[in-house]
Amino acid sequence: MGMRISEILGLRWRSVDLVAGMVKVDERFYRGEVGEPKSERARRTLPLGLLTEYYRQHKPAGASPESFVFEKEDGEPGDDRSILRNVIRPAAKRLGFYFEGFGWHSFRRQNITVLQEEGATAFEAMAQAGHSRPSMTGEYTIVGLGRREQAVW
């Protein structure tokens, strides 16, 4: 989907349209603070695609529109550093794909790259990621050797 971890943690059920299969990015949760998205360009509506059904199944019965989609038992969003340290990095190490610098941006870069490998233009990937400049999307794009080989044929 191209969301930042702060946008995922700040996502509330009022911003998820399960009929249309869309998510409205209008808030973020960063290091204990709920606030505005990172930039005006970061305010965007994203298609859920295949994740729509997952969100339908994940939504608790009677969830309040103000409830966070991904919340701890106390109703608050998790801490991005704690999730990365205690869940994501250990799982990556067990699966054998951990590397120095592995973190949330690794997933974001991969998502932006795959979008383009599957046919999205750089401008479509930019809109999906909420970037304000194509050059920023370029910095997130991983151009592998196989893709470069295809470009010359």
PDB file of C-alpha atoms in Angstrom:
ATOM      1  CA  MET A   1       0.000   0.000   0.000  1.00  0.00           C
ATOM      2  CA  GLY A   2       2.929   2.364   0.430  1.00  0.00           C
ATOM      3  CA  MET A   3       1.994   3.677   3.875  1.00  0.00           C
ATOM      4  CA  ARG A   4       4.518   4.918   6.409  1.00  0.00           C
ATOM      5  CA  ILE A   5       4.603   3.026   9.716  1.00  0.00           C
ATOM      6  CA  SER A   6       3.317   6.154  11.490  1.00  0.00           C
ATOM      7  CA  GLU A   7       0.335   6.224   9.101  1.00  0.00           C
ATOM      8  CA  ILE A   8      -0.388   2.540   9.716  1.00  0.00           C
ATOM      9  CA  LEU A   9      -0.218   2.954  13.485  1.00  0.00           C
ATOM     10  CA  GLY A  10      -2.421   6.073  13.314  1.00  0.00           C
ATOM     11  CA  LEU A  11      -5.076   4.443  11.135  1.00  0.00           C
ATOM     12  CA  ARG A  12      -8.550   4.476  12.690  1.00  0.00           C
ATOM     13  CA  TRP A  13     -11.576   2.487  11.559  1.00  0.00           C
ATOM     14  CA  ARG A  14     -13.326   5.723  10.461  1.00  0.00           C
ATOM     15  CA  SER A  15     -10.676   6.013   7.738  1.00  0.00           C
ATOM     16  CA  VAL A  16     -11.200   2.492   6.366  1.00  0.00           C
ATOM     17  CA  ASP A  17     -13.978   2.060   3.805  1.00  0.00           C
ATOM     18  CA  LEU A  18     -14.562  -1.683   3.585  1.00  0.00           C
ATOM     19  CA  VAL A  19     -17.280  -1.305   0.943  1.00  0.00           C
ATOM     20  CA  ALA A  20     -15.116   0.675  -1.502  1.00  0.00           C
ATOM     21  CA  GLY A  21     -11.917  -1.061  -0.373  1.00  0.00           C
ATOM     22  CA  MET A  22     -10.122   2.206   0.380  1.00  0.00           C
ATOM     23  CA  VAL A  23      -8.081   3.730   3.193  1.00  0.00           C
ATOM     24  CA  LYS A  24      -7.951   7.458   3.808  1.00  0.00           C
ATOM     25  CA  VAL A  25      -4.604   8.614   5.224  1.00  0.00           C
ATOM     26  CA  ASP A  26      -5.496  11.618   7.372  1.00  0.00           C
ATOM     27  CA  GLU A  27      -3.662  11.015  10.643  1.00  0.00           C
ATOM     28  CA  ARG A  28      -0.503   9.433  11.989  1.00  0.00           C
ATOM     29  CA  PHE A  29       0.818   8.126  15.298  1.00  0.00           C
ATOM     30  CA  TYR A  30       4.478   8.788  15.891  1.00  0.00           C
ATOM     31  CA  ARG A  31       6.326   8.086  19.123  1.00  0.00           C
ATOM     32  CA  GLY A  32       3.299   8.539  21.355  1.00  0.00           C
ATOM     33  CA  GLU A  33       1.798  11.516  19.525  1.00  0.00           C
ATOM     34  CA  VAL A  34      -1.271  11.532  17.280  1.00  0.00           C
ATOM     35  CA  GLY A  35      -0.979  14.193  14.612  1.00  0.00           C
ATOM     36  CA  GLU A  36      -1.353  15.373  11.078  1.00  0.00           C
ATOM     37  CA  PRO A  37       0.221  13.449   8.199  1.00  0.00           C
ATOM     38  CA  LYS A  38       3.841  14.240   7.405  1.00  0.00           C
ATOM     39  CA  SER A  39       2.906  16.607   4.565  1.00  0.00           C
ATOM     40  CA  GLU A  40      -0.116  17.742   2.595  1.00  0.00           C
ATOM     41  CA  ARG A  41       0.827  15.253  -0.140  1.00  0.00           C
ATOM     42  CA  ALA A  42       0.784  12.517   2.514  1.00  0.00           C
ATOM     43  CA  ARG A  43      -2.991  13.054   2.851  1.00  0.00           C
ATOM     44  CA  ARG A  44      -4.254  10.563   0.328  1.00  0.00           C
ATOM     45  CA  THR A  45      -6.721   7.790  -0.370  1.00  0.00           C
ATOM     46  CA  LEU A  46      -5.259   4.383  -1.117  1.00  0.00           C
ATOM     47  CA  PRO A  47      -6.858   1.239  -2.511  1.00  0.00           C
ATOM     48  CA  LEU A  48      -6.752  -1.771  -0.201  1.00  0.00           C
ATOM     49  CA  GLY A  49      -6.950  -4.241  -3.053  1.00  0.00           C
ATOM     50  CA  LEU A  50      -6.468  -7.808  -1.827  1.00  0.00           C
ATOM     51  CA  LEU A  51      -6.163  -6.561   1.762  1.00  0.00           C
ATOM     52  CA  THR A  52      -9.842  -5.538   1.861  1.00  0.00           C
ATOM     53  CA  GLU A  53     -10.933  -8.997   2.982  1.00  0.00           C
ATOM     54  CA  TYR A  54      -8.194  -9.118   5.632  1.00  0.00           C
ATOM     55  CA  TYR A  55      -9.416  -5.804   7.075  1.00  0.00           C
ATOM     56  CA  ARG A  56     -13.007  -7.105   7.093  1.00  0.00           C
ATOM     57  CA  GLN A  57     -11.929 -10.148   9.090  1.00  0.00           C
ATOM     58  CA  HIS A  58      -9.659  -8.118  11.388  1.00  0.00           C
ATOM     59  CA  LYS A  59     -12.278  -5.531  12.380  1.00  0.00           C
ATOM     60  CA  PRO A  60     -13.619  -6.371  15.834  1.00  0.00           C
ATOM     61  CA  ALA A  61     -17.390  -6.533  16.249  1.00  0.00           C
ATOM     62  CA  GLY A  62     -18.584  -3.224  17.641  1.00  0.00           C
ATOM     63  CA  ALA A  63     -15.307  -1.397  16.912  1.00  0.00           C
ATOM     64  CA  SER A  64     -15.698   2.333  17.384  1.00  0.00           C
ATOM     65  CA  PRO A  65     -14.892   4.561  14.394  1.00  0.00           C
ATOM     66  CA  GLU A  66     -12.287   6.213  16.664  1.00  0.00           C
ATOM     67  CA  SER A  67     -10.587   2.914  17.524  1.00  0.00           C
ATOM     68  CA  PHE A  68      -7.170   2.338  16.029  1.00  0.00           C
ATOM     69  CA  VAL A  69      -7.055  -0.476  13.488  1.00  0.00           C
ATOM     70  CA  PHE A  70      -3.811  -1.829  14.933  1.00  0.00           C
ATOM     71  CA  GLU A  71      -4.041  -1.299  18.665  1.00  0.00           C
ATOM     72  CA  LYS A  72      -2.640  -2.898  21.775  1.00  0.00           C
ATOM     73  CA  GLU A  73      -4.865  -4.329  24.511  1.00  0.00           C
ATOM     74  CA  ASP A  74      -5.058  -0.877  26.112  1.00  0.00           C
ATOM     75  CA  GLY A  75      -6.575   0.610  22.932  1.00  0.00           C
ATOM     76  CA  GLU A  76      -3.457   2.581  22.014  1.00  0.00           C
ATOM     77  CA  PRO A  77      -1.302   2.012  18.926  1.00  0.00           C
ATOM     78  CA  GLY A  78       1.974   0.172  19.354  1.00  0.00           C
ATOM     79  CA  ASP A  79       5.379   1.825  19.392  1.00  0.00           C
ATOM     80  CA  ASP A  80       7.164   1.471  16.047  1.00  0.00           C
ATOM     81  CA  ARG A  81      10.560   0.943  17.711  1.00  0.00           C
ATOM     82  CA  SER A  82       9.264  -1.753  20.048  1.00  0.00           C
ATOM     83  CA  ILE A  83       7.483  -3.623  17.242  1.00  0.00           C
ATOM     84  CA  LEU A  84      10.608  -3.496  15.097  1.00  0.00           C
ATOM     85  CA  ARG A  85      12.934  -4.571  17.927  1.00  0.00           C
ATOM     86  CA  ASN A  86      10.731  -7.284  19.454  1.00  0.00           C
ATOM     87  CA  VAL A  87       8.814  -8.695  16.484  1.00  0.00           C
ATOM     88  CA  ILE A  88       9.995  -7.703  13.005  1.00  0.00           C
ATOM     89  CA  ARG A  89      13.787  -7.934  13.342  1.00  0.00           C
ATOM     90  CA  PRO A  90      13.742 -11.255  15.248  1.00  0.00           C
ATOM     91  CA  ALA A  91      11.427 -12.713  12.590  1.00  0.00           C
ATOM     92  CA  ALA A  92      13.698 -11.432   9.799  1.00  0.00           C
ATOM     93  CA  LYS A  93      16.705 -13.005  11.534  1.00  0.00           C
ATOM     94  CA  ARG A  94      14.895 -16.355  11.898  1.00  0.00           C
ATOM     95  CA  LEU A  95      13.898 -16.274   8.229  1.00  0.00           C
ATOM     96  CA  GLY A  96      17.430 -15.378   7.141  1.00  0.00           C
ATOM     97  CA  PHE A  97      16.845 -12.035   5.460  1.00  0.00           C
ATOM     98  CA  TYR A  98      17.937  -9.639   8.167  1.00  0.00           C
ATOM     99  CA  PHE A  99      20.711  -7.209   7.207  1.00  0.00           C
ATOM    100  CA  GLU A 100      22.350  -4.209   8.860  1.00  0.00           C
ATOM    101  CA  GLY A 101      19.946  -1.277   8.531  1.00  0.00           C
ATOM    102  CA  PHE A 102      16.867  -3.505   8.170  1.00  0.00           C
ATOM    103  CA  GLY A 103      13.809  -1.570   9.307  1.00  0.00           C
ATOM    104  CA  TRP A 104      10.486  -0.046   8.357  1.00  0.00           C
ATOM    105  CA  HIS A 105      11.931   1.719   5.318  1.00  0.00           C
ATOM    106  CA  SER A 106      13.043  -1.666   3.975  1.00  0.00           C
ATOM    107  CA  PHE A 107       9.368  -2.593   3.576  1.00  0.00           C
ATOM    108  CA  ARG A 108       8.483   0.817   2.139  1.00  0.00           C
ATOM    109  CA  ARG A 109      11.291   0.666  -0.430  1.00  0.00           C
ATOM    110  CA  GLN A 110      10.282  -2.853  -1.418  1.00  0.00           C
ATOM    111  CA  ASN A 111       6.638  -1.843  -1.816  1.00  0.00           C
ATOM    112  CA  ILE A 112       7.476   1.190  -3.969  1.00  0.00           C
ATOM    113  CA  THR A 113       9.841  -0.923  -6.071  1.00  0.00           C
ATOM    114  CA  VAL A 114       7.340  -3.750  -6.628  1.00  0.00           C
ATOM    115  CA  LEU A 115       4.627  -1.251  -7.599  1.00  0.00           C
ATOM    116  CA  GLN A 116       6.838  -0.061 -10.422  1.00  0.00           C
ATOM    117  CA  GLU A 117       7.998  -3.542 -11.387  1.00  0.00           C
ATOM    118  CA  GLU A 118       4.348  -4.510 -11.753  1.00  0.00           C
ATOM    119  CA  GLY A 119       3.696  -1.638 -14.152  1.00  0.00           C
ATOM    120  CA  ALA A 120       2.996   1.490 -12.096  1.00  0.00           C
ATOM    121  CA  THR A 121       4.684   4.620 -13.378  1.00  0.00           C
ATOM    122  CA  ALA A 122       7.041   6.555 -11.117  1.00  0.00           C
ATOM    123  CA  PHE A 123       4.280   9.159 -10.725  1.00  0.00           C
ATOM    124  CA  GLU A 124       1.729   6.520  -9.689  1.00  0.00           C
ATOM    125  CA  ALA A 125       4.212   5.117  -7.161  1.00  0.00           C
ATOM    126  CA  MET A 126       4.864   8.676  -5.936  1.00  0.00           C
ATOM    127  CA  ALA A 127       1.138   9.243  -5.343  1.00  0.00           C
ATOM    128  CA  GLN A 128       0.773   5.889  -3.588  1.00  0.00           C
ATOM    129  CA  ALA A 129       3.733   6.635  -1.306  1.00  0.00           C
ATOM    130  CA  GLY A 130       2.612  10.180  -0.540  1.00  0.00           C
ATOM    131  CA  HIS A 131       5.840  11.708  -1.792  1.00  0.00           C
ATOM    132  CA  SER A 132       5.868  15.337  -2.912  1.00  0.00           C
ATOM    133  CA  ARG A 133       8.684  14.922  -5.476  1.00  0.00           C
ATOM    134  CA  PRO A 134       9.498  12.226  -8.035  1.00  0.00           C
ATOM    135  CA  SER A 135      13.131  12.406  -6.900  1.00  0.00           C
ATOM    136  CA  MET A 136      12.099  11.148  -3.445  1.00  0.00           C
ATOM    137  CA  THR A 137      10.323   8.176  -5.020  1.00  0.00           C
ATOM    138  CA  GLY A 138      13.480   7.581  -7.049  1.00  0.00           C
ATOM    139  CA  GLU A 139      15.494   7.386  -3.825  1.00  0.00           C
ATOM    140  CA  TYR A 140      13.136   4.684  -2.539  1.00  0.00           C
ATOM    141  CA  THR A 141      13.208   2.626  -5.743  1.00  0.00           C
ATOM    142  CA  ILE A 142      15.536  -0.358  -5.907  1.00  0.00           C
ATOM    143  CA  VAL A 143      16.593  -1.007  -9.493  1.00  0.00           C
ATOM    144  CA  GLY A 144      17.911  -4.539  -9.698  1.00  0.00           C
ATOM    145  CA  LEU A 145      20.139  -6.021 -12.365  1.00  0.00           C
ATOM    146  CA  GLY A 146      17.317  -8.114 -13.843  1.00  0.00           C
ATOM    147  CA  ARG A 147      15.186  -5.025 -14.373  1.00  0.00           C
ATOM    148  CA  ARG A 148      18.089  -3.165 -15.980  1.00  0.00           C
ATOM    149  CA  GLU A 149      18.735  -6.133 -18.280  1.00  0.00           C
ATOM    150  CA  GLN A 150      15.080  -6.075 -19.389  1.00  0.00           C
ATOM    151  CA  ALA A 151      15.354  -2.355 -20.135  1.00  0.00           C
ATOM    152  CA  VAL A 152      18.069  -2.843 -22.759  1.00  0.00           C
ATOM    153  CA  TRP A 153      16.256  -5.560 -24.692  1.00  0.00           C
TER     154      TRP A 153
END
